[in-house]
JSON list of C-alpha atoms and ligand atoms in Angstrom, two decimals:
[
{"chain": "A", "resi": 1, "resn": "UNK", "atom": "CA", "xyz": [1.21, 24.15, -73.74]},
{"chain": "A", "resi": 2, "resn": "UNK", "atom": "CA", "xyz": [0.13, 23.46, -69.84]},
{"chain": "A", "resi": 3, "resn": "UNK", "atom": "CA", "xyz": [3.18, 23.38, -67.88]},
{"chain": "A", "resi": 4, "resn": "UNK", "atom": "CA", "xyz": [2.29, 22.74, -64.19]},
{"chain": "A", "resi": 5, "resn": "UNK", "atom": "CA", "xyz": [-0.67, 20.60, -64.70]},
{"chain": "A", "resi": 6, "resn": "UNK", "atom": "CA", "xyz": [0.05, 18.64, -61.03]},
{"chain": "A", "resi": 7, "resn": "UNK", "atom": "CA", "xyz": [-1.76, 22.09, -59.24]},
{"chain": "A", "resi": 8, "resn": "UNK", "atom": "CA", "xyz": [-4.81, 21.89, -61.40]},
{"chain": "A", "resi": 9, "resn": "UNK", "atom": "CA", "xyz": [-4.81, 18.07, -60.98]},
{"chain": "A", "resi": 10, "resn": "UNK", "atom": "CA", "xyz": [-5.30, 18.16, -57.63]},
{"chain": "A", "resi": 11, "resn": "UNK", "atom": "CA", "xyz": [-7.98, 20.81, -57.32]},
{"chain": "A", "resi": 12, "resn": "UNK", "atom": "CA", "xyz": [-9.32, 18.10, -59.66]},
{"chain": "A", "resi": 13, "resn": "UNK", "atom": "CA", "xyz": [-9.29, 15.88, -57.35]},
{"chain": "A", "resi": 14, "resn": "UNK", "atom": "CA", "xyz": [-10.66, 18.24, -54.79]},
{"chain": "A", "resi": 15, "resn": "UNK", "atom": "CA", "xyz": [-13.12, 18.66, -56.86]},
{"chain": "A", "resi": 16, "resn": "UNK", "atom": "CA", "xyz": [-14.36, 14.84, -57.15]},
{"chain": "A", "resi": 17, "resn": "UNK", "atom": "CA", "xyz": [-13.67, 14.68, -52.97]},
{"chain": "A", "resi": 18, "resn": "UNK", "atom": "CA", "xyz": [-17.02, 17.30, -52.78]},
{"chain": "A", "resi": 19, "resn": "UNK", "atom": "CA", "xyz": [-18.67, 14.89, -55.21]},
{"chain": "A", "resi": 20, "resn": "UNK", "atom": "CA", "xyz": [-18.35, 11.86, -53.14]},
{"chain": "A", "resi": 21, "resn": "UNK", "atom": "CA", "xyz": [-15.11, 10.13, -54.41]},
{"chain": "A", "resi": 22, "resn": "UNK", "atom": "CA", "xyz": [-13.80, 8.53, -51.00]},
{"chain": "A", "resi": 23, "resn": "UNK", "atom": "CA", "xyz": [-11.11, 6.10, -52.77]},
{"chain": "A", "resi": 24, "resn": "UNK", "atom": "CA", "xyz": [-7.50, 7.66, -52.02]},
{"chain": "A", "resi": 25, "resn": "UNK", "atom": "CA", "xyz": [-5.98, 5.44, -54.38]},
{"chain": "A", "resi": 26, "resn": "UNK", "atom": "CA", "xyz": [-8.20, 6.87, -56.90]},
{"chain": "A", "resi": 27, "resn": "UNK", "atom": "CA", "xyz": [-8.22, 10.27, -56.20]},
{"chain": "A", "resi": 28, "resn": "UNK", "atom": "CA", "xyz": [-4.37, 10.16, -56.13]},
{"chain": "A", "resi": 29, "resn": "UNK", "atom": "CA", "xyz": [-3.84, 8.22, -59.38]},
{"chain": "A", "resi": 30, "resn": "UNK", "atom": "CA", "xyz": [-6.29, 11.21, -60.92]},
{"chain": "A", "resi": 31, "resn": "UNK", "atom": "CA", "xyz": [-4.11, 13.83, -59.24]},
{"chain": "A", "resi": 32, "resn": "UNK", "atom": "CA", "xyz": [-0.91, 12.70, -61.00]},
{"chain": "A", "resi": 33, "resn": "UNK", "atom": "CA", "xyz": [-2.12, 11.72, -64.37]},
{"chain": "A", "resi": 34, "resn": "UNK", "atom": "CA", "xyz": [-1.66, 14.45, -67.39]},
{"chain": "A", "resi": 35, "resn": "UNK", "atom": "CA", "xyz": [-4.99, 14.56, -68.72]},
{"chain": "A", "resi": 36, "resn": "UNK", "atom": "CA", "xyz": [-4.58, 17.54, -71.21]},
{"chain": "A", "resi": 37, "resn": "UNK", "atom": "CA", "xyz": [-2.31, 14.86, -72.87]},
{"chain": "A", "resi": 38, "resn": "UNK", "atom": "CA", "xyz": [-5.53, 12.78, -73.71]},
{"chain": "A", "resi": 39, "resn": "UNK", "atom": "CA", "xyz": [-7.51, 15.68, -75.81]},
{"chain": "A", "resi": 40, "resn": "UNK", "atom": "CA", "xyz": [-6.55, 18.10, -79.12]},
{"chain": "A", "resi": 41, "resn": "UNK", "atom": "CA", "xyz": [-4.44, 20.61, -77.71]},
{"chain": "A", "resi": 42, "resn": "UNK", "atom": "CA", "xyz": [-6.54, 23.21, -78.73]},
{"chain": "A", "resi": 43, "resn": "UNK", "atom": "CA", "xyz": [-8.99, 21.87, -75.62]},
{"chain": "A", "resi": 44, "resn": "UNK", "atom": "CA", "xyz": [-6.28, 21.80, -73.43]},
{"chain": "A", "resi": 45, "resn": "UNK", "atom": "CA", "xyz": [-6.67, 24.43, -70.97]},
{"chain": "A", "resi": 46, "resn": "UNK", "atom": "CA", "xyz": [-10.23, 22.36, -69.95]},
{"chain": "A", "resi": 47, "resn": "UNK", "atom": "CA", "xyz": [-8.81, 19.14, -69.20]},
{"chain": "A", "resi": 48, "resn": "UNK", "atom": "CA", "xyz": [-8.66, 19.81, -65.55]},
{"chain": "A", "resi": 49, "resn": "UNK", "atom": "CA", "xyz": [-12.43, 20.22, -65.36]},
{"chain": "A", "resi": 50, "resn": "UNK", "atom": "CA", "xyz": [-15.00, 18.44, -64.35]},
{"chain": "A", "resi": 51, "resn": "UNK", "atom": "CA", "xyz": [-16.58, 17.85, -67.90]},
{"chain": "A", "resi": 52, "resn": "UNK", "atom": "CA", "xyz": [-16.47, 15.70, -71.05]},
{"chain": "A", "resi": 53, "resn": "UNK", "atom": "CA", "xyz": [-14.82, 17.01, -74.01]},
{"chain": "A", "resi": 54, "resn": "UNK", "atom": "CA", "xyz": [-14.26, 15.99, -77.50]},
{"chain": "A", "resi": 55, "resn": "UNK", "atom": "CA", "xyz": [-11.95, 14.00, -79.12]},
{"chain": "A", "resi": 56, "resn": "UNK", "atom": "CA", "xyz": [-12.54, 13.88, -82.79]},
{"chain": "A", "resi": 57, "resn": "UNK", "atom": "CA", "xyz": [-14.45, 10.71, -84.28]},
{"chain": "A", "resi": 58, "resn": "UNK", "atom": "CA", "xyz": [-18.01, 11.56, -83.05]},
{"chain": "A", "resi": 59, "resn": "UNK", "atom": "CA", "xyz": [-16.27, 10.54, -79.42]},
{"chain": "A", "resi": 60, "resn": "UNK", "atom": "CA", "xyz": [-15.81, 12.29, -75.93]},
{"chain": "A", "resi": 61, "resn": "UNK", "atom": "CA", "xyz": [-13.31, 11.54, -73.36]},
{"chain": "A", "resi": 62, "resn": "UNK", "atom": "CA", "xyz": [-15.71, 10.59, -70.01]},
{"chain": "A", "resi": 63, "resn": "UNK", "atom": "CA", "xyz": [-16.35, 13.22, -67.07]},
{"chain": "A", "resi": 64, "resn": "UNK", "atom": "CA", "xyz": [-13.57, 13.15, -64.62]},
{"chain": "A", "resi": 65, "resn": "UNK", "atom": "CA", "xyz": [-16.36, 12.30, -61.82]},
{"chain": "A", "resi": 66, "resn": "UNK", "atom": "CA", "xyz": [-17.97, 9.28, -64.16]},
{"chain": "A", "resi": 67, "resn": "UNK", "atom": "CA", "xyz": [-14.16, 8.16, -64.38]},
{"chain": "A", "resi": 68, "resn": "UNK", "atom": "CA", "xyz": [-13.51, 7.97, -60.60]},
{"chain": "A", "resi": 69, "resn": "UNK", "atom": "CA", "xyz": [-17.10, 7.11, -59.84]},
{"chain": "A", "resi": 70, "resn": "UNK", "atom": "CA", "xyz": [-16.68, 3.96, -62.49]},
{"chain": "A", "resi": 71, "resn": "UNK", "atom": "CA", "xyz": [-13.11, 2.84, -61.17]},
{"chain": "A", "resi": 72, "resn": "UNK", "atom": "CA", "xyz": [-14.08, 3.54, -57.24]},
{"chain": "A", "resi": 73, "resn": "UNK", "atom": "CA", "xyz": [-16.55, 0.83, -57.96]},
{"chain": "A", "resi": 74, "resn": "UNK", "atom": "CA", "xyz": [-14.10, -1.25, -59.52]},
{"chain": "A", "resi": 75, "resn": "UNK", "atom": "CA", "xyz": [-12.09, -0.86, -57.37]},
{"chain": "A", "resi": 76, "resn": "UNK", "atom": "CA", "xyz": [-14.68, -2.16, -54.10]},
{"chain": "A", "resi": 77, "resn": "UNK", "atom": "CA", "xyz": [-13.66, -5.08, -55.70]},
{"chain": "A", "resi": 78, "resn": "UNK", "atom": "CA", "xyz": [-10.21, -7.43, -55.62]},
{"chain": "A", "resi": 79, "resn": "UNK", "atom": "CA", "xyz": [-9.49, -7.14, -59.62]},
{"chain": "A", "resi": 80, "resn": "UNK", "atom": "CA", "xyz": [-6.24, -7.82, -60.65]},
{"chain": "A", "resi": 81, "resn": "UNK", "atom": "CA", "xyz": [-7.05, -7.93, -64.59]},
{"chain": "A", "resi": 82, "resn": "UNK", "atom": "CA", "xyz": [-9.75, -5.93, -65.99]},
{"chain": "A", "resi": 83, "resn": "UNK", "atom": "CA", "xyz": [-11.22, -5.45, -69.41]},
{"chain": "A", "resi": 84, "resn": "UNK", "atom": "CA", "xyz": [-12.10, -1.88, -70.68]},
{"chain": "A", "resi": 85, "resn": "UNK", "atom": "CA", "xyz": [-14.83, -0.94, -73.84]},
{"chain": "A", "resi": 86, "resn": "UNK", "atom": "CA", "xyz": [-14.09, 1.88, -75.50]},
{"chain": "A", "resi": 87, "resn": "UNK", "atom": "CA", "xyz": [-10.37, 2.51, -75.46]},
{"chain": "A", "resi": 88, "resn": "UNK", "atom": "CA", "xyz": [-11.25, 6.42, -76.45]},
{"chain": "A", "resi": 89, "resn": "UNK", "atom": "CA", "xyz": [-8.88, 8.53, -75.79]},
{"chain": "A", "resi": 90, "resn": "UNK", "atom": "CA", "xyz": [-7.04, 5.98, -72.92]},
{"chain": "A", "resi": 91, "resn": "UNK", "atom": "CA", "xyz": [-7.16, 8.27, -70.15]},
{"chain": "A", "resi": 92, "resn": "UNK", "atom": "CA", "xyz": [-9.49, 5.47, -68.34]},
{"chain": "A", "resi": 93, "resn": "UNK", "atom": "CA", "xyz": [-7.15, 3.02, -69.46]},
{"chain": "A", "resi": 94, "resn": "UNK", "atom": "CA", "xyz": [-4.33, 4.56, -67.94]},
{"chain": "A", "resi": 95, "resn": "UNK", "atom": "CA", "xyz": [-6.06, 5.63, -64.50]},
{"chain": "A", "resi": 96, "resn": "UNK", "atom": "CA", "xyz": [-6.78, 1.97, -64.54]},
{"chain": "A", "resi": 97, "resn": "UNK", "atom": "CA", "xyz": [-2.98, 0.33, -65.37]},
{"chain": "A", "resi": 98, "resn": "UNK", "atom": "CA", "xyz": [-1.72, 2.72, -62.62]},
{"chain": "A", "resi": 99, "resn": "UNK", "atom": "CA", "xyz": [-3.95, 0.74, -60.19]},
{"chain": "A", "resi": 100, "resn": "UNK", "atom": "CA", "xyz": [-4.34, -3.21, -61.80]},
{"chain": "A", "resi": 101, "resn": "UNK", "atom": "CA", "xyz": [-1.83, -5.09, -62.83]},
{"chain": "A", "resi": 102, "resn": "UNK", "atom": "CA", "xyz": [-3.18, -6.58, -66.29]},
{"chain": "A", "resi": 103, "resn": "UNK", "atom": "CA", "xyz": [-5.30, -4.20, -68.13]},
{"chain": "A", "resi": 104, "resn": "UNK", "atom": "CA", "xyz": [-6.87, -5.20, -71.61]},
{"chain": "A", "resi": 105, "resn": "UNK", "atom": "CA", "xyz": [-8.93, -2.84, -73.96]},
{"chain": "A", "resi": 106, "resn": "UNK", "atom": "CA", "xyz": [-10.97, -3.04, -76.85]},
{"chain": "A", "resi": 107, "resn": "UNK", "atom": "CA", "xyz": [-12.01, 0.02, -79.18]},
{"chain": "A", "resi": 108, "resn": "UNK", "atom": "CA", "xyz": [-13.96, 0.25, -82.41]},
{"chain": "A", "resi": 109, "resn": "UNK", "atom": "CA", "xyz": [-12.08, 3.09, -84.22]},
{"chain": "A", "resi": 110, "resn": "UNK", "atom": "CA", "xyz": [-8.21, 2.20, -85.20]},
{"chain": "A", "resi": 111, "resn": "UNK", "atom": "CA", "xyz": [-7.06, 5.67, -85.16]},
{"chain": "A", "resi": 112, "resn": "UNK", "atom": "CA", "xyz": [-8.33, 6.39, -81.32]},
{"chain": "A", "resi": 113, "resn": "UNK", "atom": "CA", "xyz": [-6.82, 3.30, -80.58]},
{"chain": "A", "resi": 114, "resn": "UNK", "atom": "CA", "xyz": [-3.47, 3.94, -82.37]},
{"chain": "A", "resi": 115, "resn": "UNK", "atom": "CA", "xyz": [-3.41, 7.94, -80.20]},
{"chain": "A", "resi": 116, "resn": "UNK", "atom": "CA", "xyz": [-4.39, 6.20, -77.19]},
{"chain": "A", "resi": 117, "resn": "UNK", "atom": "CA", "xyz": [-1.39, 3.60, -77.52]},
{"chain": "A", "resi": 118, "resn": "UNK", "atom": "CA", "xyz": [1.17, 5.98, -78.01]},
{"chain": "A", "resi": 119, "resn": "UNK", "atom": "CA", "xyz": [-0.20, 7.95, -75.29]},
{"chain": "A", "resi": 120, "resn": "UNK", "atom": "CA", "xyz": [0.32, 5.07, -72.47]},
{"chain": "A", "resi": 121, "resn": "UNK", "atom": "CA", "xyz": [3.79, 4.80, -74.10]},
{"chain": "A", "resi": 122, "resn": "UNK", "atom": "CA", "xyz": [4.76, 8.11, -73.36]},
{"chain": "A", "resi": 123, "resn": "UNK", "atom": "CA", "xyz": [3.66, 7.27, -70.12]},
{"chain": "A", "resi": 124, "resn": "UNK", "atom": "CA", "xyz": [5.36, 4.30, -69.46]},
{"chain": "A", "resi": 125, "resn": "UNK", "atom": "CA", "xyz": [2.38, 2.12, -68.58]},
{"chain": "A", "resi": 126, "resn": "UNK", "atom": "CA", "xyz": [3.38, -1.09, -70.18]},
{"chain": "A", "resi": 127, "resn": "UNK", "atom": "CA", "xyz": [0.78, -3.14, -68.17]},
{"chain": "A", "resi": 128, "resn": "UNK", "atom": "CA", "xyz": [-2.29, -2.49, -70.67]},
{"chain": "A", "resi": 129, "resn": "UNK", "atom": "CA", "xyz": [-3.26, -4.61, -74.15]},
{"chain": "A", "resi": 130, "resn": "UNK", "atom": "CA", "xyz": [-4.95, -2.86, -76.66]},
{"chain": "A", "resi": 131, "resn": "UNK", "atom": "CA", "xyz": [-7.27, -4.29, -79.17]},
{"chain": "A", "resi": 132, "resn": "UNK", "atom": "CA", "xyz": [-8.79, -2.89, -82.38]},
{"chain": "A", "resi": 133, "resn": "UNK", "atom": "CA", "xyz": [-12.22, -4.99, -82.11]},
{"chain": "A", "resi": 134, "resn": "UNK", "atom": "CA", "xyz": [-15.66, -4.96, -81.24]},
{"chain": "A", "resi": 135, "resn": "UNK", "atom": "CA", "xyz": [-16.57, -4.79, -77.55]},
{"chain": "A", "resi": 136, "resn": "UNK", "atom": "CA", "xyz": [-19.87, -6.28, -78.36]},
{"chain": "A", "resi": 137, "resn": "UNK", "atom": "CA", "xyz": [-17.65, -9.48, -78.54]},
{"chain": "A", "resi": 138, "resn": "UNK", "atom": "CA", "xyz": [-15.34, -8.75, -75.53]},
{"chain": "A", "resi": 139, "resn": "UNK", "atom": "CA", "xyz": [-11.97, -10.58, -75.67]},
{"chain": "A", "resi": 140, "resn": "UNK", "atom": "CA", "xyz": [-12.48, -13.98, -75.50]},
{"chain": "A", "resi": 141, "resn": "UNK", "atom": "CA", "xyz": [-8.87, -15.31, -75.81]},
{"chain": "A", "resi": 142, "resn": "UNK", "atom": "CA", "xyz": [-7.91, -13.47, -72.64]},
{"chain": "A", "resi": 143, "resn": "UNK", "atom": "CA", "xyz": [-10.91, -14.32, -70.60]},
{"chain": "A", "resi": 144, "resn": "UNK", "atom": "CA", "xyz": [-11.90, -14.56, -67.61]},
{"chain": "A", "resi": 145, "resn": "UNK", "atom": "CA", "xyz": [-11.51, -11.13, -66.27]},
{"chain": "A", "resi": 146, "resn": "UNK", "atom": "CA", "xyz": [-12.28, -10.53, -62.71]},
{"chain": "A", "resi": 147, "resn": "UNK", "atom": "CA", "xyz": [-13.75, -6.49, -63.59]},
{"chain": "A", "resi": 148, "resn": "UNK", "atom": "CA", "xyz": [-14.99, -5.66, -67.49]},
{"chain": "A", "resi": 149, "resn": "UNK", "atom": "CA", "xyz": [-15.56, -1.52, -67.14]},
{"chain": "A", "resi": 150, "resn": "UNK", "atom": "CA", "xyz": [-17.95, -0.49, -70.31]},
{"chain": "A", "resi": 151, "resn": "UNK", "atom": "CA", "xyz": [-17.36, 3.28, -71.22]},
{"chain": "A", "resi": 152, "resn": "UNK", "atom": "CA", "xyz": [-19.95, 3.64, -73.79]},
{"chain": "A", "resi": 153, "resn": "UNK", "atom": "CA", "xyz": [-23.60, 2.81, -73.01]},
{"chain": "A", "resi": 154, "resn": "UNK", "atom": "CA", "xyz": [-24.77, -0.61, -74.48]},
{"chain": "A", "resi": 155, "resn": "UNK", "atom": "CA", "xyz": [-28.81, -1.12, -75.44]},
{"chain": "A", "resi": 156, "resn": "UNK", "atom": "CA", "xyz": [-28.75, -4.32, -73.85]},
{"chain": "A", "resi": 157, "resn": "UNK", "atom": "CA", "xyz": [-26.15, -5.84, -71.19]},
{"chain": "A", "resi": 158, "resn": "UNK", "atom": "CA", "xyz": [-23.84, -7.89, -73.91]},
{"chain": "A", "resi": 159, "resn": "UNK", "atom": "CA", "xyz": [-24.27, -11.77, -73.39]},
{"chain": "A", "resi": 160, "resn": "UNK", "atom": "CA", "xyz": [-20.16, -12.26, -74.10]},
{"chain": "A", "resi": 161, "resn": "UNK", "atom": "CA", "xyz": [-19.24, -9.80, -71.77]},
{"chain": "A", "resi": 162, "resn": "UNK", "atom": "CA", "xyz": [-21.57, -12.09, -68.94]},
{"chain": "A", "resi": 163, "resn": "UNK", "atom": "CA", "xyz": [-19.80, -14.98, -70.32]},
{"chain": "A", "resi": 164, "resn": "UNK", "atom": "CA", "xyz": [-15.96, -13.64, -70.31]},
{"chain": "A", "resi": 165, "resn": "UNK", "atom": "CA", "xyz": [-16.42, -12.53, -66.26]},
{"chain": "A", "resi": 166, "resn": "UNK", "atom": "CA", "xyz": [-14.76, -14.54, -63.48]},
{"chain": "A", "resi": 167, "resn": "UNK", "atom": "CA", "xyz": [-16.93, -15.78, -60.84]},
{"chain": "A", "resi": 168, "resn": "UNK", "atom": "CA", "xyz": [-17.11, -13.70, -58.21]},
{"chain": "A", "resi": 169, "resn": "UNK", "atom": "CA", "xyz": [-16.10, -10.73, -61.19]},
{"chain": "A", "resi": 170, "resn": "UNK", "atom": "CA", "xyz": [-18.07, -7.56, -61.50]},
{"chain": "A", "resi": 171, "resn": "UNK", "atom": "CA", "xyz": [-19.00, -5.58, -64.26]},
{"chain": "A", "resi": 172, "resn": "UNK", "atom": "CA", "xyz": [-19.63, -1.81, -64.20]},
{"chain": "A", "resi": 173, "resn": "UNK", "atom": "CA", "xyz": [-21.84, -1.14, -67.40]},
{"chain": "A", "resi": 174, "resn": "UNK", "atom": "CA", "xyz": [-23.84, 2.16, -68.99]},
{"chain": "A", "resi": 175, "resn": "UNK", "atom": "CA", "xyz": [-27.19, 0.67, -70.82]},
{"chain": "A", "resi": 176, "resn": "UNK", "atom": "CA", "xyz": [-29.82, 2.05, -72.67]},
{"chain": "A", "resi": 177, "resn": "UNK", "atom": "CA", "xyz": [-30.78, 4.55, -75.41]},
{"chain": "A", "resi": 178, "resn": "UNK", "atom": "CA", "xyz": [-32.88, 7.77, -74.52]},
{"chain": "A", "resi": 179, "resn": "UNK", "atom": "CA", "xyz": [-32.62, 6.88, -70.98]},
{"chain": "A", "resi": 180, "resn": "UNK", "atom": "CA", "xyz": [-29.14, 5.62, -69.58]},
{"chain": "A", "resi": 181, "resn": "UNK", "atom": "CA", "xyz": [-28.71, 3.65, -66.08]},
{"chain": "A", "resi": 182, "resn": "UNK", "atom": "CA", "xyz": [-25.09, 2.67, -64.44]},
{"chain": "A", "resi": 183, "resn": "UNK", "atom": "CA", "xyz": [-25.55, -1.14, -64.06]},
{"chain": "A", "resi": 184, "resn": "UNK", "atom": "CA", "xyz": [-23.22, -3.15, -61.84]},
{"chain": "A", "resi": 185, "resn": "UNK", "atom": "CA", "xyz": [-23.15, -6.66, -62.64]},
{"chain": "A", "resi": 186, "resn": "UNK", "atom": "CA", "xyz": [-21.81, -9.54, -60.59]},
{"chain": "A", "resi": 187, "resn": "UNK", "atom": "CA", "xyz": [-21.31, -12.94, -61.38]},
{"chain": "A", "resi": 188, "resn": "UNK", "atom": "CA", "xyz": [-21.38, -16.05, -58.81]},
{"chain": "A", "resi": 189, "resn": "UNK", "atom": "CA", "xyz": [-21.39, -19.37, -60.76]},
{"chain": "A", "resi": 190, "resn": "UNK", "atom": "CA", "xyz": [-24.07, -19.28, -63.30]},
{"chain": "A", "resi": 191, "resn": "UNK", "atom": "CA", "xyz": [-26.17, -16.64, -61.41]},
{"chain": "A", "resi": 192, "resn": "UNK", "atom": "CA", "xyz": [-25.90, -12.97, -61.89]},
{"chain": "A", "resi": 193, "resn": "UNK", "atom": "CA", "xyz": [-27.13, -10.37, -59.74]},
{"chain": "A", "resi": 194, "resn": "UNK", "atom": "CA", "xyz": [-27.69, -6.99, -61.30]},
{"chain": "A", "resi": 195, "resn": "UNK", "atom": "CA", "xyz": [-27.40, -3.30, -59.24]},
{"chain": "A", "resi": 196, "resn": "UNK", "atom": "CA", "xyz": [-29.05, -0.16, -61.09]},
{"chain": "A", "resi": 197, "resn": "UNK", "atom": "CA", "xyz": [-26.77, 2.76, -59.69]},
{"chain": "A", "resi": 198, "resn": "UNK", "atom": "CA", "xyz": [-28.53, 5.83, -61.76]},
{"chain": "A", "resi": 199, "resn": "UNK", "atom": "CA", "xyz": [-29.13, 7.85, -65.05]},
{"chain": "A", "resi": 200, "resn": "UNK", "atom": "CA", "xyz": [-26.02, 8.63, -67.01]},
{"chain": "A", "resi": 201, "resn": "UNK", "atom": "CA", "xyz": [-25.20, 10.02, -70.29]},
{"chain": "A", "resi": 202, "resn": "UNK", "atom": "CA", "xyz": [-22.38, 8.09, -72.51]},
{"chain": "A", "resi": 203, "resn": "UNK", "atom": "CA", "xyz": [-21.71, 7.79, -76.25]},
{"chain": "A", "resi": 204, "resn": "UNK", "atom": "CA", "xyz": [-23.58, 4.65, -77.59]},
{"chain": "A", "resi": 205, "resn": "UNK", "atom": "CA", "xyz": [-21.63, 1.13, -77.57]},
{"chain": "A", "resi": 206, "resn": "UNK", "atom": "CA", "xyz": [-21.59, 0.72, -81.24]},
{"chain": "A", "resi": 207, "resn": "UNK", "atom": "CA", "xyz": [-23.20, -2.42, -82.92]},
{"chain": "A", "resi": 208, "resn": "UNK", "atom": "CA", "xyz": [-20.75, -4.46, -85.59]},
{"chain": "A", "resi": 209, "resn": "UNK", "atom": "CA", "xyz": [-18.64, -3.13, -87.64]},
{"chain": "A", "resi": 210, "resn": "UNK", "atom": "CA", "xyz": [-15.51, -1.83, -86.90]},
{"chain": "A", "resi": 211, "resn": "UNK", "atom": "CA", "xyz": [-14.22, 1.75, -88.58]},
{"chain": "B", "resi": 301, "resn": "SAH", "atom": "N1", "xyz": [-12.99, 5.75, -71.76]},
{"chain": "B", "resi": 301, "resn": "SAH", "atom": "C1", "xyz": [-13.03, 6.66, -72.90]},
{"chain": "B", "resi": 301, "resn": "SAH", "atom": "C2", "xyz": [-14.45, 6.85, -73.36]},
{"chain": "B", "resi": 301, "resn": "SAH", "atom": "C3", "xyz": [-14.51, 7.16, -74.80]},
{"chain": "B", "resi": 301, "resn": "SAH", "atom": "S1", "xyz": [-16.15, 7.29, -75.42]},
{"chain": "B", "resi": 301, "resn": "SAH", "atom": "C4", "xyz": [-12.43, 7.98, -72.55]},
{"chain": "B", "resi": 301, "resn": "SAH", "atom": "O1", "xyz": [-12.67, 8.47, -71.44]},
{"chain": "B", "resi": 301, "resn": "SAH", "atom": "O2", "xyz": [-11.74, 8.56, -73.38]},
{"chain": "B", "resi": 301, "resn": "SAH", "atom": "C5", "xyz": [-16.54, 5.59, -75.78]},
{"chain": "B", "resi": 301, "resn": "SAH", "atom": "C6", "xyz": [-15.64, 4.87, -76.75]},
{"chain": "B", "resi": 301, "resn": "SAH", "atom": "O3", "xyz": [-16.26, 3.61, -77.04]},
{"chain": "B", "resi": 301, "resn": "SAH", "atom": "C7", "xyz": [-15.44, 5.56, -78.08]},
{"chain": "B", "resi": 301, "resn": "SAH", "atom": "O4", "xyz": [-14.07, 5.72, -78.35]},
{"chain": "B", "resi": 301, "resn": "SAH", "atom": "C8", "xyz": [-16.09, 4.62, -79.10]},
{"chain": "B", "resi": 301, "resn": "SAH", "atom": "O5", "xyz": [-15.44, 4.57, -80.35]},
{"chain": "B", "resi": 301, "resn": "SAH", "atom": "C9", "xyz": [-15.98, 3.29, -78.38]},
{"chain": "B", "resi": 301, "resn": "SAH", "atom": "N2", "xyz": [-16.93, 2.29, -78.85]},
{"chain": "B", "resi": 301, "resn": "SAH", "atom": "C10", "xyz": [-18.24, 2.45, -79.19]},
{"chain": "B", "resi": 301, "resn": "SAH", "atom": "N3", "xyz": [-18.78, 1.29, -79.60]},
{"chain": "B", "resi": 301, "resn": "SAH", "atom": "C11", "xyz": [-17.79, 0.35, -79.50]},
{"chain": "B", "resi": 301, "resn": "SAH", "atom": "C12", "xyz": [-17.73, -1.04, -79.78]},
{"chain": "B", "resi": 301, "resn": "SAH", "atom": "N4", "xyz": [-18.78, -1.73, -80.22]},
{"chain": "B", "resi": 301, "resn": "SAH", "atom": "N5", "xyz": [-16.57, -1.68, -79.55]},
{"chain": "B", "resi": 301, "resn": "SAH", "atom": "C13", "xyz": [-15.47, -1.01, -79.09]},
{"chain": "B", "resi": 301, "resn": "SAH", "atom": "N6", "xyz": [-15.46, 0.30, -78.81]},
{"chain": "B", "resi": 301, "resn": "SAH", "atom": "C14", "xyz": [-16.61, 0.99, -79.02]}
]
């Protein structure tokens, strides 16, 4: 059991200030949020480092620095209801319904989802709707959103996710195979205008079918 996880938090967030996180609002949502609650216990005493780690299903809960580095650019934006890809464990999810108001989220395997749920419950954020679906397909009965945040990396930028963004909405996105690239993605009108950012390394954004 970790019992004072705020101290580690913050040298956390120390941490991602020497990387280049300049967003305080960021910084101090990841300072106050319990991530050892978002892992198998037995991985615990990691949580506060910088580093992926898995959690069960072939998935990882993202790198503290690709977190803050993905919501930072959100974030340069005004978003007041966002989509999320790849639920996962829902520690994204709930560094992002401590800052947006209206947070949706889509993930391919039920029984991530289902932990991740009961997680923001015992957290009290209320403000997020989760999804058992295919992010492939987005959420089109809640669209527009004015930020879609992709946490796996897609082979191709996915046409309904284009479709499902506000104008003036942005869209921070992992693509490719081998080779990864942070893409952000904003759309004015019909017109997009695409931003590659650098190489990254995510879990692949899952074609089809749903497990
Ligand atoms: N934000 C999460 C990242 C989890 S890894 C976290 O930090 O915990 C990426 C997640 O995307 C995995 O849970 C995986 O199951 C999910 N995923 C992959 N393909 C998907 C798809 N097509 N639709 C929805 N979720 C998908």
């Amino acid at each position: 059991m970790i019992q004072n996880f705020q101290g580690m938090a913050r040298r956390l967030g120390q941490l991602l200030r020497k990387e280049g996180i300049t967003n305080e609002r960021v910084l101090a949502v990841i300072e106050s949020l319990p991530r050892h609650l978002f892992m198998p216990e037995s991985l615990a005493h990691k949580a506060y480092e910088n580093t992926a780690l898995p959690i069960g299903n072939g998935q990882t809960i993202s790198q503290p620095l690709m977190v803050a580095t993905m919501t930072q650019l959100l974030m340069q934006h005004d978003c007041s209801k966002v989509l999320e890809i790849g639920t996962g464990s829902g520690y994204q999810t709930a560094v992002l319904a401590r800052l947006i108001p209206e947070v949706y989220s889509v993930e391919r395997i039920a029984e991530l989802q289902y932990q991740a749920k009961r997680r923001l419950k015992q957290l009290d954020l209320h403000n997020v709707k989760m999804r058992h679906g295919d992010g492939w397909q987005g959420w089109a009965s809640r669209a527009p959103f004015d930020g879609i945040i992709v946490t796996a990396a897609a082979r191709e930028i996915p046409e309904q996710l284009l479709q499902q963004l506000s104008d003036g909405g942005v869209m921070i996105i992992p693509v490719g195979e081998q080779r990864q690239q942070l893409y952000v993605v904003r759309r004015f009108g019909d017109h997009f205008e695409q931003k590659q950012l650098g190489d990254v390394r995510f879990v692949p954004l899952v074609p089809g079918a749903l497990a």
